[in-house]
mmCIF file of C-alpha atoms in Angstrom:
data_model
loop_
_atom_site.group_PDB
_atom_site.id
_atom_site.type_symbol
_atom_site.label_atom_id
_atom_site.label_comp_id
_atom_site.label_asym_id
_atom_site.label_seq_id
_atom_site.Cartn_x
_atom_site.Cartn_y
_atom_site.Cartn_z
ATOM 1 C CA UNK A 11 2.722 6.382 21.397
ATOM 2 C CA UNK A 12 0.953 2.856 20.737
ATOM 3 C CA UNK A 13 2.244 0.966 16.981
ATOM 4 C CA UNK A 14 -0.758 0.445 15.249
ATOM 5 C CA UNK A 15 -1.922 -2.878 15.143
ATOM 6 C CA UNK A 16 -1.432 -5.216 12.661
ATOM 7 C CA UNK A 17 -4.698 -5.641 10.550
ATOM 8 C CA UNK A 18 -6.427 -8.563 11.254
ATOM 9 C CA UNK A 19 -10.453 -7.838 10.839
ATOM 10 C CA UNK A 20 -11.256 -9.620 7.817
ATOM 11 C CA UNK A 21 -13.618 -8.328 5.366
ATOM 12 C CA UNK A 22 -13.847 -6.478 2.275
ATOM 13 C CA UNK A 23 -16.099 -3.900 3.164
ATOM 14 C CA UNK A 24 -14.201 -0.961 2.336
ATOM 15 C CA UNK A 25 -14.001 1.459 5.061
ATOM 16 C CA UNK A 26 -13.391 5.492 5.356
ATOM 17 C CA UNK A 27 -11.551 6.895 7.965
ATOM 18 C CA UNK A 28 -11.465 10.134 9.126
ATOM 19 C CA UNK A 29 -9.181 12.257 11.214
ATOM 20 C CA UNK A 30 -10.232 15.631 11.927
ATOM 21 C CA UNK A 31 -10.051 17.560 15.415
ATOM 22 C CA UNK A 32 -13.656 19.283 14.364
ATOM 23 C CA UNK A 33 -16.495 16.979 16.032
ATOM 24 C CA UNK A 34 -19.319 18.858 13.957
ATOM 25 C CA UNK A 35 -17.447 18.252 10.511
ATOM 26 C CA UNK A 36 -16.552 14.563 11.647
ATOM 27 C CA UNK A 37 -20.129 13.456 12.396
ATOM 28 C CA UNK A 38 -21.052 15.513 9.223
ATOM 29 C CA UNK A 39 -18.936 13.483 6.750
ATOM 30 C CA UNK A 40 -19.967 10.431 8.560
ATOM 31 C CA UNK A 41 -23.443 11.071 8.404
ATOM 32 C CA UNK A 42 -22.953 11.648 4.502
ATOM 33 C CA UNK A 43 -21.168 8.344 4.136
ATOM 34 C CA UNK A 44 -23.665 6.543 6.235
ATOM 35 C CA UNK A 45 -26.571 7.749 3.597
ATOM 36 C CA UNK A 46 -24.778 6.332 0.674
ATOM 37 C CA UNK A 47 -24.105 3.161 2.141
ATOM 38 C CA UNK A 48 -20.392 3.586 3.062
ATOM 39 C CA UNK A 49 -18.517 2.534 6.305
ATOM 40 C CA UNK A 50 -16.733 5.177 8.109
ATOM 41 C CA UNK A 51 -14.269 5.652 11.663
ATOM 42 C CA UNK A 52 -13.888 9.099 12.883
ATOM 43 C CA UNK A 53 -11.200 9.648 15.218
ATOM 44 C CA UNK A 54 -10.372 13.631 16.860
ATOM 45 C CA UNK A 55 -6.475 12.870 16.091
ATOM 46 C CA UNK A 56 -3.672 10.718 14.405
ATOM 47 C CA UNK A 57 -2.755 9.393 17.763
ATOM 48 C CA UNK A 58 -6.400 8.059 18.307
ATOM 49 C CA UNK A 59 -6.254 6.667 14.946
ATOM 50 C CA UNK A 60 -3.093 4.940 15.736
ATOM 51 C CA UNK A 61 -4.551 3.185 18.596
ATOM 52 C CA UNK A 62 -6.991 1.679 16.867
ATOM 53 C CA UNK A 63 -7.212 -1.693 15.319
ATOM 54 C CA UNK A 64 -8.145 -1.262 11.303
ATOM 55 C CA UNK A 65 -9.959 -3.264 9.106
ATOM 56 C CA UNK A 66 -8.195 -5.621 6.550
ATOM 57 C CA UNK A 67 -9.956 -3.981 3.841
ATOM 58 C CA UNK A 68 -9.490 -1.221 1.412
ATOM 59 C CA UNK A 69 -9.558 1.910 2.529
ATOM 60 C CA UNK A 70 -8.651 5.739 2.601
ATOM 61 C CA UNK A 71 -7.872 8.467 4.743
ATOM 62 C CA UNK A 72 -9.671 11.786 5.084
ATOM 63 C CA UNK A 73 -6.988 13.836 7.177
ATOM 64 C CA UNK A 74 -7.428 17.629 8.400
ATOM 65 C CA UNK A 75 -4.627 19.418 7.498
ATOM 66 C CA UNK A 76 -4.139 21.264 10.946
ATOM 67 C CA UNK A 77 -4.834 19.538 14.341
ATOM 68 C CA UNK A 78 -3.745 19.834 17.980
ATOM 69 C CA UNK A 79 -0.416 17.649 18.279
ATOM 70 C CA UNK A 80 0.823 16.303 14.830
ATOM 71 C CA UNK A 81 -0.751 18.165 11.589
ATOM 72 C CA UNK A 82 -1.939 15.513 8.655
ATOM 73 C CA UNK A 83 0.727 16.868 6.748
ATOM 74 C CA UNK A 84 3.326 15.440 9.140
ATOM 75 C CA UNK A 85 1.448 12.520 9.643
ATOM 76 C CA UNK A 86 1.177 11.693 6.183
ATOM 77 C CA UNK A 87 5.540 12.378 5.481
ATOM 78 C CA UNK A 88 5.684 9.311 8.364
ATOM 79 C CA UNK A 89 3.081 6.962 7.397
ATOM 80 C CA UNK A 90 5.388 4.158 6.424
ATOM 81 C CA UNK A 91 7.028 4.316 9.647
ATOM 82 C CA UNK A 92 3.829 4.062 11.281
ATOM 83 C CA UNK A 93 2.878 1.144 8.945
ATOM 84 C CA UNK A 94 -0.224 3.061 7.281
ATOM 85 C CA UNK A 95 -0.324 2.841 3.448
ATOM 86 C CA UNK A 96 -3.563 4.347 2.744
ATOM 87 C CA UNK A 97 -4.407 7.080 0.231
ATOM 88 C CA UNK A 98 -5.206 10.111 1.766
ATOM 89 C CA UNK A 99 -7.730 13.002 0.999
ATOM 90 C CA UNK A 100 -6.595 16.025 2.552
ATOM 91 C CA UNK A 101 -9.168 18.804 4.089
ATOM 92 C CA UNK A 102 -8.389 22.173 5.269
ATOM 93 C CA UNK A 103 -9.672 25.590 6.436
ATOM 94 C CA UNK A 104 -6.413 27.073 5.350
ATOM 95 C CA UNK A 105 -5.899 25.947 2.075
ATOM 96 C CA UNK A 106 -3.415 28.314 -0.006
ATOM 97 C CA UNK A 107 -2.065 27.059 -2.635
ATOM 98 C CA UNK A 108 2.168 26.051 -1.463
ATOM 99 C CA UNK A 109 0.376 23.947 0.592
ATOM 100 C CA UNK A 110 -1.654 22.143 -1.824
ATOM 101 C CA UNK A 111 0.991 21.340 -3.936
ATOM 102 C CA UNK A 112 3.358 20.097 -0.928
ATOM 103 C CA UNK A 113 0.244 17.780 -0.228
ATOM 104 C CA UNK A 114 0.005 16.696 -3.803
ATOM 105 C CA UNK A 115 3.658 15.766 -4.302
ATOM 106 C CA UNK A 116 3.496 13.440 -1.133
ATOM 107 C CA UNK A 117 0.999 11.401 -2.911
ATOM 108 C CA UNK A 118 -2.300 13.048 -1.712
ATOM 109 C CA UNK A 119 -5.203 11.787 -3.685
ATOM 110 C CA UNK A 120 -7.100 14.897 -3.354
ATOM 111 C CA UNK A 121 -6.989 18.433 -1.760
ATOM 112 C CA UNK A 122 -10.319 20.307 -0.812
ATOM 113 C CA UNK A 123 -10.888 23.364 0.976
ATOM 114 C CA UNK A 124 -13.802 23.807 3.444
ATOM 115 C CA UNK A 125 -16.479 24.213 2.922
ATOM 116 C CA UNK A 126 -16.380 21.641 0.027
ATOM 117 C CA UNK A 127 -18.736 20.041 -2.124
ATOM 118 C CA UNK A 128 -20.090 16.271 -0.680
ATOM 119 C CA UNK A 129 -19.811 14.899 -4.361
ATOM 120 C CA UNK A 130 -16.267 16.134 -4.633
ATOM 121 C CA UNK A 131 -15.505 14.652 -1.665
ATOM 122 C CA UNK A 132 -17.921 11.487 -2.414
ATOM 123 C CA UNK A 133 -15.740 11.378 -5.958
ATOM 124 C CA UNK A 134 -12.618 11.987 -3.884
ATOM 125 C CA UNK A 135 -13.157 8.730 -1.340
ATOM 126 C CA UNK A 136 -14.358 6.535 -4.327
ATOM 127 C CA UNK A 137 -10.960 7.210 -6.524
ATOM 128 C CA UNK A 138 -9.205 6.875 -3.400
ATOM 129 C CA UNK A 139 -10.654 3.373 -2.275
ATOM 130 C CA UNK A 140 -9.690 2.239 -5.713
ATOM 131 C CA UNK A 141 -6.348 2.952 -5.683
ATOM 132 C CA UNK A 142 -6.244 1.127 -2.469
ATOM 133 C CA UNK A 143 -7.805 -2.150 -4.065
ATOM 134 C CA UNK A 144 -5.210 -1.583 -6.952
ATOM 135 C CA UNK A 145 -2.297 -1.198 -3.972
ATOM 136 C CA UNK A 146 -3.834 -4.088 -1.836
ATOM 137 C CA UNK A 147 -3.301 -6.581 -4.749
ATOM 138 C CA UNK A 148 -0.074 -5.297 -5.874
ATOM 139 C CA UNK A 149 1.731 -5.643 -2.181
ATOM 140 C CA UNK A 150 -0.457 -9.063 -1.746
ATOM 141 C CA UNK A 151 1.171 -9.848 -5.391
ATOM 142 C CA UNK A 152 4.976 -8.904 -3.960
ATOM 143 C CA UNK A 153 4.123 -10.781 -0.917
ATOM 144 C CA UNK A 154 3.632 -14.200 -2.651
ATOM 145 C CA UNK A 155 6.922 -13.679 -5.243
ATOM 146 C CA UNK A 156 8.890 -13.454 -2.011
ATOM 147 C CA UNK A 157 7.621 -16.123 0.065
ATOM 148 C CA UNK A 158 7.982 -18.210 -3.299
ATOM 149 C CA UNK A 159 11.946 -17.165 -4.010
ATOM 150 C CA UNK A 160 12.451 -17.574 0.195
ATOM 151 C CA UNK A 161 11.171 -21.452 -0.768
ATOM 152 C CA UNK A 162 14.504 -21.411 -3.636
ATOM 153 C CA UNK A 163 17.614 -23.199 -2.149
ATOM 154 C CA UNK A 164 20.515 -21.288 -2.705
ATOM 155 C CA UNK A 165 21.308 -23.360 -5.640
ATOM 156 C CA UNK A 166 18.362 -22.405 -7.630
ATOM 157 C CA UNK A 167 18.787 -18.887 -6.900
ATOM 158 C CA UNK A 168 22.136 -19.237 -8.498
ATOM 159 C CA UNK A 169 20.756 -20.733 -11.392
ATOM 160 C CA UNK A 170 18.234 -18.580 -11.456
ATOM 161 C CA UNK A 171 20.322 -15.237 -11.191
ATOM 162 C CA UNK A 172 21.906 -16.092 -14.059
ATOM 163 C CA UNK A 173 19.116 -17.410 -16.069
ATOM 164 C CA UNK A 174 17.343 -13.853 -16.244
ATOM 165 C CA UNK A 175 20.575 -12.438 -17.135
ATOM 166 C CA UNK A 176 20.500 -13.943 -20.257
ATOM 167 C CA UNK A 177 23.442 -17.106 -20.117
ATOM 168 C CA UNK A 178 22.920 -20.169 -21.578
ATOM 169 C CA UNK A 179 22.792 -23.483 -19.292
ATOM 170 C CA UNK A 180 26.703 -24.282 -20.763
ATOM 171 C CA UNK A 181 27.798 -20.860 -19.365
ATOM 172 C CA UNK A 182 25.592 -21.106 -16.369
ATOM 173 C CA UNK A 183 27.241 -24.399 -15.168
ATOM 174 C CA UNK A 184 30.984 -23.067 -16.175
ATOM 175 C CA UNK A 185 29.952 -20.160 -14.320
ATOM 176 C CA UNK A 186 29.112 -21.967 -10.955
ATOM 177 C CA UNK A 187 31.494 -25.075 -11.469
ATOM 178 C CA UNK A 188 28.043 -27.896 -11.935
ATOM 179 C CA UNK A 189 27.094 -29.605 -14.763
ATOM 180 C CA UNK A 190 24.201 -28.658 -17.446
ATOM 181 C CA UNK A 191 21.886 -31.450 -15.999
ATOM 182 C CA UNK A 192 22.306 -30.041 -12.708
ATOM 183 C CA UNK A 193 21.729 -26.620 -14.178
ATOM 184 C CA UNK A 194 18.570 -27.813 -16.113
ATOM 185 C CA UNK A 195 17.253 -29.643 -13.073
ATOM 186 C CA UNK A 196 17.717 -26.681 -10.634
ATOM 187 C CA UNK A 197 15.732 -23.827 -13.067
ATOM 188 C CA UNK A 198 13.117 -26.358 -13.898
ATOM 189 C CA UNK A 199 12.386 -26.625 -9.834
ATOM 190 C CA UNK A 200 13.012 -23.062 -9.707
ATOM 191 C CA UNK A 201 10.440 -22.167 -12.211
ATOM 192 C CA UNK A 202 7.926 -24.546 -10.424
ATOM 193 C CA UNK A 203 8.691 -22.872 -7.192
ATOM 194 C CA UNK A 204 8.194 -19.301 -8.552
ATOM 195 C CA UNK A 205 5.156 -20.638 -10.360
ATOM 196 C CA UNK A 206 6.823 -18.966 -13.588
ATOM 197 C CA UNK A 207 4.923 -20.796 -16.724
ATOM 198 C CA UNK A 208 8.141 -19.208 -18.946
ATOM 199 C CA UNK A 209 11.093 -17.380 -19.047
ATOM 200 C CA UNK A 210 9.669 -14.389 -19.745
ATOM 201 C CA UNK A 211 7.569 -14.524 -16.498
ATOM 202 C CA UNK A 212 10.023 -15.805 -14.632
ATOM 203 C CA UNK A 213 12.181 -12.815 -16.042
ATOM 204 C CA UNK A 214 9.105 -10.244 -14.626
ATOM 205 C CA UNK A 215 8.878 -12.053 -11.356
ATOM 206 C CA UNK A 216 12.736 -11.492 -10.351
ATOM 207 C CA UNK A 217 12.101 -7.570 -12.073
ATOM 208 C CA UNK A 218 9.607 -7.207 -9.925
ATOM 209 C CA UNK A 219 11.391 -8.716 -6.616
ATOM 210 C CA UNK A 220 14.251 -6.464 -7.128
ATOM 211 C CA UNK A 221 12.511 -3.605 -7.775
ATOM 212 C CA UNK A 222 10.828 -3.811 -4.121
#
């Protein structure tokens, strides 16, 4: 099967995509999102979805539970490996309620049952798009802190390392066999680097890093 391509389209407009084997419901839920000015891809299956080039936008996922070839539950347990971190909206004919609560414990935004109501789903898509905004700046966020602390010679991330853990610049330069000027001179360019305005930030920033 084809990787998904990297996104490159760039615009904000967020975009809907949905993945449902059913052509009638497909051009249905387009057809509502068209009316209240919302952009939407339909695809008849994950692999068609997969071959297509997405927006660099936010987004969401409306995925049918049950299709031909891989279900949206199974699709949705691999997303990471296919690169896709979108929230999803589940839909289904054959909601019970196991199901539901598998769906909703791998992150699902939402889980409706056809037929559904178009403002639930309308609701649905709009919490779900938001989230996505929230995500987008969060990785974009994590993306900068590491391109910053790949910038740090291995010197500074000494320093550094030891900084956040609390040590004063006398223990820090027993510690790694330099002086205290050398330590001072190496966390101040660290700091700049990072773009940490203090030690608490600085502190968050290598929190955050870890935590990744």
């Amino acid at each position: 099967m084809k990787q998904p391509v990297s996104d490159n389209h760039n615009t904000e407009e967020p975009v809907v995509y949905i993945i449902d084997d059913d052509q009638s419901l497909r051009e249905a839920i387009e057809d509502l999102l068209n009316s209240v000015g919302q952009q939407a891809q339909s695809f008849a299956s994950v692999q068609a979805f997969l071959e297509t080039e997405r927006h660099d936008a936010p987004a969401c996922l409306v995925l049918d539970i049950r299709m031909p070839g891989m279900s949206g539950l199974d699709f949705h347990r691999e997303m990471d490996k296919w690169d896709v971190q979108l929230p999803v909206i589940f839909i289904t004919g054959h909601g019970d309620i196991p199901m539901s609560v598998r769906a909703m414990k791998q992150g699902a935004v939402e889980f409706l049952t056809k037929p559904f109501r178009e403002q639930d789903l309308l609701d649905a898509i709009h919490q779900a798009i938001e989230l996505d905004r929230k995500n987008r700046i969060a990785r974009n966020s994590l993306k900068s802190l590491k391109d910053h602390y790949a910038g740090l010679s291995d010197g500074e991330r000494d320093v550094i390392t030891h900084v956040v853990a609390g040590r004063l610049n006398k223990q820090i330069a027993a510690e790694l066999g330099i002086s205290e000027i050398t330590v001072k001179v190496r966390r101040a360019q660290a700091m700049r680097k990072m773009q940490a305005a203090s030690l608490p930030e600085l502190v968050r920033m290598m929190q955050q890093l870890h935590g990744s």
